[in-house]
XYZ file of C-alpha atoms in Angstrom:
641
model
C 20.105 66.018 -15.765
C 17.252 65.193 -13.379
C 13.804 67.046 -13.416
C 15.148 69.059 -9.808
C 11.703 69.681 -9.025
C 9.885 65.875 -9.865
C 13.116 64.741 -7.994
C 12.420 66.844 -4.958
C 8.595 65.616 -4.405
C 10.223 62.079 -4.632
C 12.559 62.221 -1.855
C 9.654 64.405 0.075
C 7.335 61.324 -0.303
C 9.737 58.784 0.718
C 9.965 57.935 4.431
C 13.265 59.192 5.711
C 15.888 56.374 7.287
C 14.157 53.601 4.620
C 16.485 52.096 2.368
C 14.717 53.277 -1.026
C 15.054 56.889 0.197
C 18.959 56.338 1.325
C 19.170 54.777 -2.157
C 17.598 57.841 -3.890
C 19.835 60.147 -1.683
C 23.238 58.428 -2.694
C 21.968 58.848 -6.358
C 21.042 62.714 -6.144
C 24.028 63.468 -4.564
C 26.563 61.406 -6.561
C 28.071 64.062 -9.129
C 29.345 60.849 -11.815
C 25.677 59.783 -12.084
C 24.341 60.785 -14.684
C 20.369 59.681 -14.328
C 20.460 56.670 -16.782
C 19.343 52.991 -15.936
C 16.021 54.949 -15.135
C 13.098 51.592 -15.689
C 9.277 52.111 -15.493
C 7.398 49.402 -13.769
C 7.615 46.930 -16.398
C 11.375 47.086 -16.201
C 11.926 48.862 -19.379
C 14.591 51.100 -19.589
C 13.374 55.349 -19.743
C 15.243 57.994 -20.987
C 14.593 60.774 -18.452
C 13.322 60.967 -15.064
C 9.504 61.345 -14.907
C 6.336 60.564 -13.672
C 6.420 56.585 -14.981
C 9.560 56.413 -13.788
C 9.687 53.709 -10.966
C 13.456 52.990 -10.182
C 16.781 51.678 -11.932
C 18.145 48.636 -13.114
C 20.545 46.938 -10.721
C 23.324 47.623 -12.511
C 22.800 51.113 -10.980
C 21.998 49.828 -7.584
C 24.758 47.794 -7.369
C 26.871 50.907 -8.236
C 25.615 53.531 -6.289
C 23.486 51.636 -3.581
C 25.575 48.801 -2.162
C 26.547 47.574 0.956
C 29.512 49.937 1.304
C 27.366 52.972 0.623
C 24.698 52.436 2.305
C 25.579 49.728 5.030
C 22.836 47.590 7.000
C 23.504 50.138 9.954
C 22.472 52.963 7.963
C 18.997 51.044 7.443
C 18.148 49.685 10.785
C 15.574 51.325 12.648
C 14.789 49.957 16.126
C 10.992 51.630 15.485
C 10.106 49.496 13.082
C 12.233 46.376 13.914
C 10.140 46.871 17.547
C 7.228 46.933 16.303
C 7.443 44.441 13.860
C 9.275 41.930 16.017
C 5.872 42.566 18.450
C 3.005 42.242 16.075
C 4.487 39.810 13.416
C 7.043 37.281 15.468
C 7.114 37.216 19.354
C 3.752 35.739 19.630
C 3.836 33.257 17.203
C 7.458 32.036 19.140
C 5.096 32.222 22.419
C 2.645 30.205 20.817
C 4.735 27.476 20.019
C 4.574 26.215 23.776
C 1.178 25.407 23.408
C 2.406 22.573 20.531
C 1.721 19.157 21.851
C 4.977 17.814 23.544
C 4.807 15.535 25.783
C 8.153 13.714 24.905
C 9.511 12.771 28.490
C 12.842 14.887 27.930
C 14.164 18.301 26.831
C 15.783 17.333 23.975
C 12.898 15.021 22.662
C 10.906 18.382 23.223
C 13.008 20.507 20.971
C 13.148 18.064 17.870
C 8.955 17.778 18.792
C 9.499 21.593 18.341
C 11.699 21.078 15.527
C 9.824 18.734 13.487
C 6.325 20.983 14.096
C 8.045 24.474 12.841
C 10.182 22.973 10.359
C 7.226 20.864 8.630
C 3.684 21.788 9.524
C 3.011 18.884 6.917
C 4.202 16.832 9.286
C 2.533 17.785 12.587
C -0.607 18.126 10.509
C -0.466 14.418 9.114
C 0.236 13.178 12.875
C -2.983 15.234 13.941
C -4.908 14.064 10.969
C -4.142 10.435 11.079
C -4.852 10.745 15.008
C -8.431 12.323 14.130
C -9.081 9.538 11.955
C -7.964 6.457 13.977
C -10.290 7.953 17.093
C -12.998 7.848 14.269
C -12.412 4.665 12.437
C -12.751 3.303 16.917
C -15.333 5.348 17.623
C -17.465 3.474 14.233
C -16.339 0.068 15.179
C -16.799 0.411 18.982
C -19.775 1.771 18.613
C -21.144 -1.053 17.065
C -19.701 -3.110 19.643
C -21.301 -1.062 22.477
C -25.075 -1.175 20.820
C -24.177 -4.794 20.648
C -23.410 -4.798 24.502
C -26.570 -2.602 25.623
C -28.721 -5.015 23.257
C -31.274 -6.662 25.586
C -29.806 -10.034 25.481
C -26.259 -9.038 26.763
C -27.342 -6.545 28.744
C -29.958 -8.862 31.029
C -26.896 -11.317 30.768
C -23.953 -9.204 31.854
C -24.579 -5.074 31.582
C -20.938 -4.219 32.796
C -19.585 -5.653 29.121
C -20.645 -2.443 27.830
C -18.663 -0.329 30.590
C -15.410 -2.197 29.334
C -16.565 -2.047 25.750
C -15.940 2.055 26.139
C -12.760 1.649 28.421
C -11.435 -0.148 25.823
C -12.082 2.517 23.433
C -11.252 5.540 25.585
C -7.803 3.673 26.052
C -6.944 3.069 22.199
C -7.987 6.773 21.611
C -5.693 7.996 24.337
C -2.868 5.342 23.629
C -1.937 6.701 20.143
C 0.736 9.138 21.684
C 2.555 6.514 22.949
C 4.201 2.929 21.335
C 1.945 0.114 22.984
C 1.661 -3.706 23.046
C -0.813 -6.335 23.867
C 0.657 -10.246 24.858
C -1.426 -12.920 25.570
C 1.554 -14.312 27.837
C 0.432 -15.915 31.011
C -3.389 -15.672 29.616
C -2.994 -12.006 30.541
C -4.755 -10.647 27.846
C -8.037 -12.469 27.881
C -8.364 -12.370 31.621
C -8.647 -8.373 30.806
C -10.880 -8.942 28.311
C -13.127 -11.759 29.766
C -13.032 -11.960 33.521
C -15.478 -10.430 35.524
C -13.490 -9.334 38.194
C -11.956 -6.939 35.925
C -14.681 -4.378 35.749
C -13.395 -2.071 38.192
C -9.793 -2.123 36.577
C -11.248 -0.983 33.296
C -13.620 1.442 35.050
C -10.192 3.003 37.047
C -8.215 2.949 33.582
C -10.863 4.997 31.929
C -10.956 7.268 34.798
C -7.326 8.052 35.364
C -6.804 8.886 31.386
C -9.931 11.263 31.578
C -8.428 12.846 34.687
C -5.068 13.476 32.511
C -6.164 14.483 29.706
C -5.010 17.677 28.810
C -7.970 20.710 28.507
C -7.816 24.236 27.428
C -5.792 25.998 30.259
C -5.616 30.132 30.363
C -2.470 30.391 29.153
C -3.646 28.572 25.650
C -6.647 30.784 25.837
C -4.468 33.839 26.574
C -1.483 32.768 23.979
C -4.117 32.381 21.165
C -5.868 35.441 21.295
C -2.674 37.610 21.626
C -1.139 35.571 18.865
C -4.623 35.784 16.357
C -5.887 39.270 17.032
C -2.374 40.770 16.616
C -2.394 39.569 13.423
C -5.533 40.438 12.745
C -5.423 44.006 14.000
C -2.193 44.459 12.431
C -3.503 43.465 9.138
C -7.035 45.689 9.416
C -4.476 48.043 10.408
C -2.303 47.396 6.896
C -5.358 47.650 4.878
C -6.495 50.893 6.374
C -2.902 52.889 6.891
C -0.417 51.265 4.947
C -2.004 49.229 1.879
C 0.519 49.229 -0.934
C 3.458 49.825 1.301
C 5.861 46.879 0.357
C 7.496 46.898 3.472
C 4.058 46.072 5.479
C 3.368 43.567 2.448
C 6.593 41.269 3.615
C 5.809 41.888 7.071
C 1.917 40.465 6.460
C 4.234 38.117 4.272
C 6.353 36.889 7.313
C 3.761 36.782 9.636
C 1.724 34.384 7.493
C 3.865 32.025 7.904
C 2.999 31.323 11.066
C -1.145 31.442 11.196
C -0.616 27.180 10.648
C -0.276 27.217 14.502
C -3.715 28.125 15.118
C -5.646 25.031 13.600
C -3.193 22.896 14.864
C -3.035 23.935 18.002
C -6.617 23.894 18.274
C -7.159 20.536 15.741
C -4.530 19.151 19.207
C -6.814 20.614 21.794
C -9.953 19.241 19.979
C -8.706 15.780 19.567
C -7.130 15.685 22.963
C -4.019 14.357 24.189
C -2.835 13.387 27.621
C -0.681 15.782 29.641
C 2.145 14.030 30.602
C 4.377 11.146 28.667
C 4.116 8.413 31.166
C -0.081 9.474 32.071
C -1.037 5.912 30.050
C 1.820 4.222 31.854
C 0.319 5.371 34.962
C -3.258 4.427 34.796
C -2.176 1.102 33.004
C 0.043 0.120 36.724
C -2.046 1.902 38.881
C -4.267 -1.026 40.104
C -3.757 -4.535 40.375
C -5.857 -6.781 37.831
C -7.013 -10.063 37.943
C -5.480 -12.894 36.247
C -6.974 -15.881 35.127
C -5.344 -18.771 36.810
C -3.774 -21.585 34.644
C -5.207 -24.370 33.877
C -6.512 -26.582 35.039
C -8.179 -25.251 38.275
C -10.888 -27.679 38.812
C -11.332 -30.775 41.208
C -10.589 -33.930 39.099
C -13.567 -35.331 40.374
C -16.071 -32.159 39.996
C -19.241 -32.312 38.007
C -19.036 -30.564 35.157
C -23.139 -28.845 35.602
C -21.532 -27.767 39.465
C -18.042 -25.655 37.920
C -20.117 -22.547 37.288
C -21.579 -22.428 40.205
C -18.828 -23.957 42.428
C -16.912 -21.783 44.972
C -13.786 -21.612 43.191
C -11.035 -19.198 43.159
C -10.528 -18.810 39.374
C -8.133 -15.541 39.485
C -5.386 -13.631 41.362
C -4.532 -10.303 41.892
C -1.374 -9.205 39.908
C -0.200 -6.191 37.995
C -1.179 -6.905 34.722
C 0.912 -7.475 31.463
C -1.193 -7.373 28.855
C -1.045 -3.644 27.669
C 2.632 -2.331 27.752
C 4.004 0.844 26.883
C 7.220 -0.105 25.004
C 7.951 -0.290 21.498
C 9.312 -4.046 19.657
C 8.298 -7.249 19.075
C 5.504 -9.262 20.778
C 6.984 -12.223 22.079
C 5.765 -15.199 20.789
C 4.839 -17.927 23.314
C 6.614 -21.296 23.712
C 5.717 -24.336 25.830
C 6.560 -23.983 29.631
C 8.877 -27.380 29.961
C 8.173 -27.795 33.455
C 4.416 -27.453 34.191
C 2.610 -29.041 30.765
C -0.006 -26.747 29.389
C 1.444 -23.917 30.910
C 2.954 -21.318 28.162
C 5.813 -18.637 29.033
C 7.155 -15.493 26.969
C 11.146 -14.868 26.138
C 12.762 -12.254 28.155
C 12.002 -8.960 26.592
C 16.088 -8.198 26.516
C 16.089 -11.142 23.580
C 13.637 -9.288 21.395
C 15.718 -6.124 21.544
C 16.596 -5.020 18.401
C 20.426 -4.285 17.087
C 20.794 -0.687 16.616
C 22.244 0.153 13.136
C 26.079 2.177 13.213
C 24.829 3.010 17.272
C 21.508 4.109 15.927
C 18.117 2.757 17.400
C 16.445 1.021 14.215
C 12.850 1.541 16.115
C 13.146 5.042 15.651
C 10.405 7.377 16.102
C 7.592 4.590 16.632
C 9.353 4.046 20.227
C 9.109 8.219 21.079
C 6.481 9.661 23.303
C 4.753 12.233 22.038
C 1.844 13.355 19.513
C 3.954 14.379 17.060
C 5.272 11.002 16.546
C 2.005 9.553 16.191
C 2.654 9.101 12.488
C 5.376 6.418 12.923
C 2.816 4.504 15.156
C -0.268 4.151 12.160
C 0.485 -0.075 11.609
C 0.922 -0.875 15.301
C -1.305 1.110 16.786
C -4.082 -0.708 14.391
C -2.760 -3.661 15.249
C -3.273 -3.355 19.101
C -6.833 -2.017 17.990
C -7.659 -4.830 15.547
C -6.716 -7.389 18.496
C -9.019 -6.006 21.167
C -11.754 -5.269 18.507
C -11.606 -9.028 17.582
C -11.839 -10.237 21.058
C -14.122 -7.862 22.439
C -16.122 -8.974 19.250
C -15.933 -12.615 19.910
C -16.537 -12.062 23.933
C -19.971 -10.624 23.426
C -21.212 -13.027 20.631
C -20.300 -15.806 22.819
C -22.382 -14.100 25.864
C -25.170 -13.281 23.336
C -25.730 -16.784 22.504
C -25.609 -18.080 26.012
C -22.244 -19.663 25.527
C -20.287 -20.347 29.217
C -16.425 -20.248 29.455
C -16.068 -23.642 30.460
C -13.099 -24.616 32.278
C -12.947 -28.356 30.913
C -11.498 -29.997 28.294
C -13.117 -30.824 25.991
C -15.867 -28.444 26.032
C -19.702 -29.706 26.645
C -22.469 -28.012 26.566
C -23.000 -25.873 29.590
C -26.232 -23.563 29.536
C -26.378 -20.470 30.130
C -27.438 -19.391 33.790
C -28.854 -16.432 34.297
C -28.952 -17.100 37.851
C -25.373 -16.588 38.485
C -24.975 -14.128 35.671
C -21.613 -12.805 35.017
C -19.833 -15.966 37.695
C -20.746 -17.717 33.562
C -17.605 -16.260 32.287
C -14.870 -17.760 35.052
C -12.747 -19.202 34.141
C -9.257 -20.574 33.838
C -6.275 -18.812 31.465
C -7.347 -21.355 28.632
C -10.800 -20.891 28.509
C -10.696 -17.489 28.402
C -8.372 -17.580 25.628
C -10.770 -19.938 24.155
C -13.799 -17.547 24.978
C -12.409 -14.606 23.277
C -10.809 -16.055 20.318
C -7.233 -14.954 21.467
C -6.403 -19.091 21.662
C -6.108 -19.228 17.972
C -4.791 -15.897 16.562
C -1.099 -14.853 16.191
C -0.938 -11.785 18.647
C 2.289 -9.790 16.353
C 2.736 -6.358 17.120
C 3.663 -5.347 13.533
C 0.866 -6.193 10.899
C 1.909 -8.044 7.512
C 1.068 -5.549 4.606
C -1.088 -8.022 3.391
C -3.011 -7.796 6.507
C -3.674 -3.890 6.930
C -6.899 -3.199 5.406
C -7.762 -0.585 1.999
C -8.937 1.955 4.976
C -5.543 2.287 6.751
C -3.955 3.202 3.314
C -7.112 5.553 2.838
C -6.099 7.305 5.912
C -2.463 7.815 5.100
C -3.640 9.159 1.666
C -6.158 11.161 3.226
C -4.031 12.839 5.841
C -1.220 13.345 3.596
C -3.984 15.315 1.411
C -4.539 17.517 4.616
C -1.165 17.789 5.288
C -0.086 19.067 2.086
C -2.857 21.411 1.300
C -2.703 22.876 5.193
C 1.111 23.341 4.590
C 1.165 25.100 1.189
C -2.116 27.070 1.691
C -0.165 29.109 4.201
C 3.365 28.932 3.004
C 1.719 29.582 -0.705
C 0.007 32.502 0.389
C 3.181 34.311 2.035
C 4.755 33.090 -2.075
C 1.844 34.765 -3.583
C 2.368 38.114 -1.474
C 5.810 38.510 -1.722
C 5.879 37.522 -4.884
C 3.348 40.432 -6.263
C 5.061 42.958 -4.491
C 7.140 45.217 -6.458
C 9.789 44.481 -7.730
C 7.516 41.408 -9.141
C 9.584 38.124 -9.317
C 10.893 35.646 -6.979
C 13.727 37.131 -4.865
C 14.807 36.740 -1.391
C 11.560 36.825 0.178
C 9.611 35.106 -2.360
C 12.534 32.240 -2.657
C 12.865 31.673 0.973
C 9.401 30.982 1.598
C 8.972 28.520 -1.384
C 12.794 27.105 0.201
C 10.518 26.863 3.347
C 7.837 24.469 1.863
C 10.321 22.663 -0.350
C 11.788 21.570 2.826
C 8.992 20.900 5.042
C 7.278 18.717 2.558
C 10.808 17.002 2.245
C 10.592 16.337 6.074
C 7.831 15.104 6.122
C 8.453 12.965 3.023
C 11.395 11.806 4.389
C 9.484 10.790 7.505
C 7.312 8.718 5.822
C 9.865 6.913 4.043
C 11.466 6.153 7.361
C 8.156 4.634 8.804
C 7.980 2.586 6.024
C 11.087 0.983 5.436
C 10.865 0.757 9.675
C 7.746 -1.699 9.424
C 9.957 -3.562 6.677
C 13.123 -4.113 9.012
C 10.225 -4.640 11.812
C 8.853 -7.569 10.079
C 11.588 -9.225 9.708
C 13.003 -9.035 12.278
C 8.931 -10.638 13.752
C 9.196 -12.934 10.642
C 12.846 -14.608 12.396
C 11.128 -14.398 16.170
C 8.182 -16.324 14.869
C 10.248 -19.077 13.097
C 13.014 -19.335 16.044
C 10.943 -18.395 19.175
C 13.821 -18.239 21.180
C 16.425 -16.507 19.215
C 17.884 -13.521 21.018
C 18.295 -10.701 18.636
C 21.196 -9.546 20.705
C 23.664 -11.900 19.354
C 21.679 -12.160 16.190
C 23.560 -10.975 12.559
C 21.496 -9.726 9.924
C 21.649 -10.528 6.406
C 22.693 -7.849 3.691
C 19.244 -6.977 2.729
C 18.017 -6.720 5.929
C 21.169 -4.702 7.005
C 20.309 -2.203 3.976
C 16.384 -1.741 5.240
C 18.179 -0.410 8.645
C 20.412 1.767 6.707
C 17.389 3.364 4.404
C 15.339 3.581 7.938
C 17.783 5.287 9.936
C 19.265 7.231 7.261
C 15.968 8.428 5.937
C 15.101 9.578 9.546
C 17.837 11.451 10.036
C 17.688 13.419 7.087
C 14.258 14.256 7.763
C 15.218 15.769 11.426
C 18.156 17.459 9.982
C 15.935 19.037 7.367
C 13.939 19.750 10.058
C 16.511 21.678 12.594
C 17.653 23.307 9.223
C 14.274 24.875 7.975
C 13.314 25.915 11.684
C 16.442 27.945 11.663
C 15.258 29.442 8.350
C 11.969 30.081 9.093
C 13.065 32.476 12.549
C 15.879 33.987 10.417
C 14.039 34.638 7.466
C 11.340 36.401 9.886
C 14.376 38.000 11.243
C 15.886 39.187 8.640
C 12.995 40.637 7.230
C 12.560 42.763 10.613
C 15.779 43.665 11.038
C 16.237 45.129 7.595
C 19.144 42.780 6.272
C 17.038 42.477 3.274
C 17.271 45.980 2.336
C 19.970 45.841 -0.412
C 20.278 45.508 -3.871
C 20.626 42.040 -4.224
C 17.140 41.093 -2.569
C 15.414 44.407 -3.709
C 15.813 44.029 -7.188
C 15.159 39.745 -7.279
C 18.611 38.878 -8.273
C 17.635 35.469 -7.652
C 14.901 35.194 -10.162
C 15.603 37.877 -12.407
C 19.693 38.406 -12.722
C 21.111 41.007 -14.690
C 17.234 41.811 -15.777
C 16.658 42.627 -12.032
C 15.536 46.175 -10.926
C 14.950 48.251 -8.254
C 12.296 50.179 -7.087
C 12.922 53.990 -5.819
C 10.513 56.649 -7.080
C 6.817 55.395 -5.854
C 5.348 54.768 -2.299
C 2.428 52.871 -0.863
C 0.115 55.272 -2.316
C 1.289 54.370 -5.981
C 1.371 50.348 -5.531
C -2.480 50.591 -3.914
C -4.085 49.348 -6.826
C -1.731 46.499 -7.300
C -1.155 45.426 -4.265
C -4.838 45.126 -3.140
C -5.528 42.189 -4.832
C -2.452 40.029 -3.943
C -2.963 40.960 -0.640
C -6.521 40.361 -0.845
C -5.792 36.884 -2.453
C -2.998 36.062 -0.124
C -4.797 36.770 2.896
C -7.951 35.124 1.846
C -6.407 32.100 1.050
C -4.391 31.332 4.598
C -7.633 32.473 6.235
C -9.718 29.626 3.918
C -7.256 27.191 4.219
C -7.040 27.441 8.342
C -10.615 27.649 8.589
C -11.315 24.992 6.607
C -8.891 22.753 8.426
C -9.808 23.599 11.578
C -13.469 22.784 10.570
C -12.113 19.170 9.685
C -10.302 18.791 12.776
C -13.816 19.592 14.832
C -16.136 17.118 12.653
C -13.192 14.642 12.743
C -13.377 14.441 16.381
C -17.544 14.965 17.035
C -18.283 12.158 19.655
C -21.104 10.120 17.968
């Protein structure tokens, strides 16, 4: 027999319409139970009902407190779910528009959404490897520029220096999108070297600063609801409800969110551009000039008079040389009918086979910021090209050297009296002049060839990834986990589910890329040996065969883990706001505990005070310190220097 009056104070104390107190009700009024099961708040089993007491063992629950008893009806309460739903869910969903999308299409835009909810790790290692390929440019191109500003070029030929930063500006821009550089047609080093080509770089730089996109109201206004909701809320917690475990697993839920808010802002920081086809754009916008092919001078011509001679060394075309399209570079092969002359294969030869319908390129041919981490080889590629010839370019103008449109080459001095009319020239001596006449222009990089700092930067933004993932996701573990009943249950088990997951995605992801830049370079390996193979009629051997499979397959069980844990996530939050985890099952950690499980009835916030200010305390410092600290990297990651 129950101590009446103890029993009476309980149910007095317990908010009315709660679960615990329609679980205490069904046991009061039940005449076959007969007050055993009783556990303290160890779990240990207490002969009576007193003031230790803290619930029953499930065994009870599950007898007197299930679903048929006390049905998920009985424990709804639109109060709480409203509020709730308010402070803890709707504006994180709301805040998800500001993630970086920029994919071209709707669906593109919902796996971008997707892959960013269902694995911050991954989002975060795209942003992070972004941050550190603008600074890795920013370091070499600045060395470039002080070069170009040096006295020596800049009394030669001070507009270097204005296509020295273009050049940057575009590779920082570019990273959101798969891009190529060809040296077909001299196209290349006619952007690179020719004169004439100042006010095309000038334009390009222009047109990507005009799209880039800046902090808008609606960010601004998204943000703040989103952070100081959370943050009131919490205050709010600490000052009301602090003990209460319901508020606990609401703080719990909503912590699984606060990644958006360094990201978001890590995005802003960095910059992307606004639209999917913005690079496309500014790249087509203007006609270049081309440098003609050679040769272009009179047979008869002094070689001292070509620099100075009136001679039309360039046309007006749209250029070729930067593409926004993912594949192979084509190699060039001997034009048969005009000798010197070199031409390109058809870009429809260099497509390659899909694998059982699926497009082997994968997620290094998507638009979009998110996909930034399939582009890490190639995009270094296409920056370790124009570094080189950009580098080679201004030693050659430092040292007085001409681009002399003869063959052989003589000695031509320097004249500072025509200045920049030094560097016309004809599509093979600007090759010549910029070095691009005897390197292999390959879009895909040989893994012998990538440097130790490209691997430093995967490791490095994995690092970020990782810790930025689990620091939040670990501190909704840590809070759910501490609240009684301590153990791993639903709660507890979904959120560690949740990270398992997301680090799988992003895992998987990286696998993908990987075994991608495998199939890639073979694929360049077979293009470079038979120039004029067409991949379109082309059979692959076994092993190459299997490198599709294990890219493809790898890449699509990364987006379905994806889909699957951004389900989760919303129904977990869901569920917890909707009450559906208000039975015994999930109140007494089944999942961790079993038949040991227990639930608890007889104490309120005021009782679990004591121990549950220091998970919360530890919880909530710990997503605050890991967000700040991230965000902190973000903003020193993308200082201009």
């Amino acid at each position: 027999m129950a101590n009446q009056e103890l029993l009476q104070t309980i149910i007095s104390r317990l908010t009315p319409g709660t679960w615990p107190a329609n679980c205490v009700a069904e046991l009061a009024s039940s005449p076959k139970y007969t007050w055993s099961g009783l556990v303290d708040g160890q779990g240990q089993l207490q002969p009576v009902l007193t003031k230790d007491v803290w619930g029953v063992n499930i065994g009870v629950c599950y007898e007197y407190c299930n679903l048929n008893r006390i049905p998920f009806t009985k424990n709804f309460n639109f109060q709480s779910f409203s509020g709730s739903f308010t402070n803890y869910f709707l504006p994180w969903i709301a805040l998800t528009a500001q993630l970086p999308y920029e994919t071209g299409n709707p669906w593109s835009n919902m796996m971008s959404f997707c892959l960013a909810v269902g694995s911050p790790a991954l989002i975060t290692f795209s942003l992070t490897t972004t941050i550190l390929n603008r600074f890795w440019v920013r370091t070499t191109f600045n060395e470039l520029h002080t070069v170009a500003k040096g006295n020596t070029i800049g009394t030669r030929y001070s507009e270097v220096a204005g296509r020295v930063h273009a050049v940057q500006y575009l590779l920082q821009e570019a990273q959101q999108v798969p891009i190529r550089v060809s040296q077909a047609e001299g196209w290349l080093s006619s952007l690179v070297v020719c004169p004439d080509n100042t006010a095309w770089w000038k334009d390009l730089e222009g047109r990507l600063k005009s799209t880039r996109r800046g902090v808008t109201a609606s960010l601004v206004a998204q943000m703040a609801v989103a952070g100081l909701a959370y943050l009131f809320t919490v205050i709010s917690s600490f000052n009301a409800s602090l003990g209460d475990p319901a508020t606990a697993l609401q703080i719990a839920s909503g912590s699984m969110w606060i990644w958006l808010i360094p990201v978001i802002l890590g995005w802003i920081t960095v910059g992307t551009q606004s639209t999917h086809h913005s690079i496309t754009d500014a790249l087509c916008s203007k006609r270049a000039h081309h440098a003609l092919e050679d040769p272009v001078q009179h047979p008869n011509q002094a070689v001292a008079q070509l620099a100075t001679a009136n001679i039309d060394y360039t046309s007006r075309q749209e250029q070729c040389a930067l593409d926004v399209r993912s594949g192979l570079t084509p190699r060039l092969v001997p034009n048969q009918l005009r000798p010197g002359a070199f031409e390109a294969p058809h870009h429809q030869q260099l497509e390659v086979p899909t694998w059982m319908g699926a497009r082997v390129e994968g997620d290094e041919a998507a638009s979009g910021p998110i996909y930034n981490y399939a582009r890490v080889f190639t995009w270094w590629q296409t920056a370790f090209i124009l570094d080189r010839a950009l580098f080679q370019t201004l030693d050659n103008i430092k040292h007085g050297r001409v681009c002399q449109v003869v063959q052989p080459p003589v000695a031509v001095p320097w004249d500072d009296n025509i200045g920049a009319r030094n560097l016309f020239g004809d599509s093979r001596s600007t090759a010549h002049y910029c070095g691009l006449n005897t390197r292999v222009i390959r879009a895909y990089p040989t893994w012998s060839e990538l440097p130790a700092d490209v691997y430093k930067r995967l490791f490095a933004a994995s690092f970020v990834a990782l810790c930025l993932q689990w620091g939040t996701t670990g501190a909704s573990i840590v809070i759910a986990y501490k609240t009684p009943t301590v153990g791993f249950g639903c709660r507890s088990a979904s959120y560690t589910f949740y990270g398992a997951l997301g680090t799988a995605v992003w895992f998987s992801m990286m696998i993908s890329m990987l075994f991608l830049h495998a199939v890639m370079l073979r694929y360049q390996d077979v293009h470079e040996r038979r120039r004029t193979v067409d991949f379109r009629q082309y059979t692959r051997p076994l092993g190459h065969s299997m490198l599709c499979a294990l890219a493809v397959t790898a890449r699509y069980i990364g987006k379905s883990l994806a889909i699957i844990n951004t389900n989760l996530l919303v129904l977990t939050s869901l569920f917890q706001y909707i009450g559906l985890y208000s039975n015994c099952w999930c109140q007494g950690n089944a999942f961790g505990m079993g038949a040991d499980g227990w639930v608890v009835l007889f104490k309120d916030a005021h009782d679990f005070a004591d121990s549950a200010a220091s998970s919360w305390d530890g919880g909530l410092a710990m997503t605050l310190l890991v967000c700040v600290a991230a965000y902190i990297f973000f903003a020193l990651g993308s200082l201009k220097r």
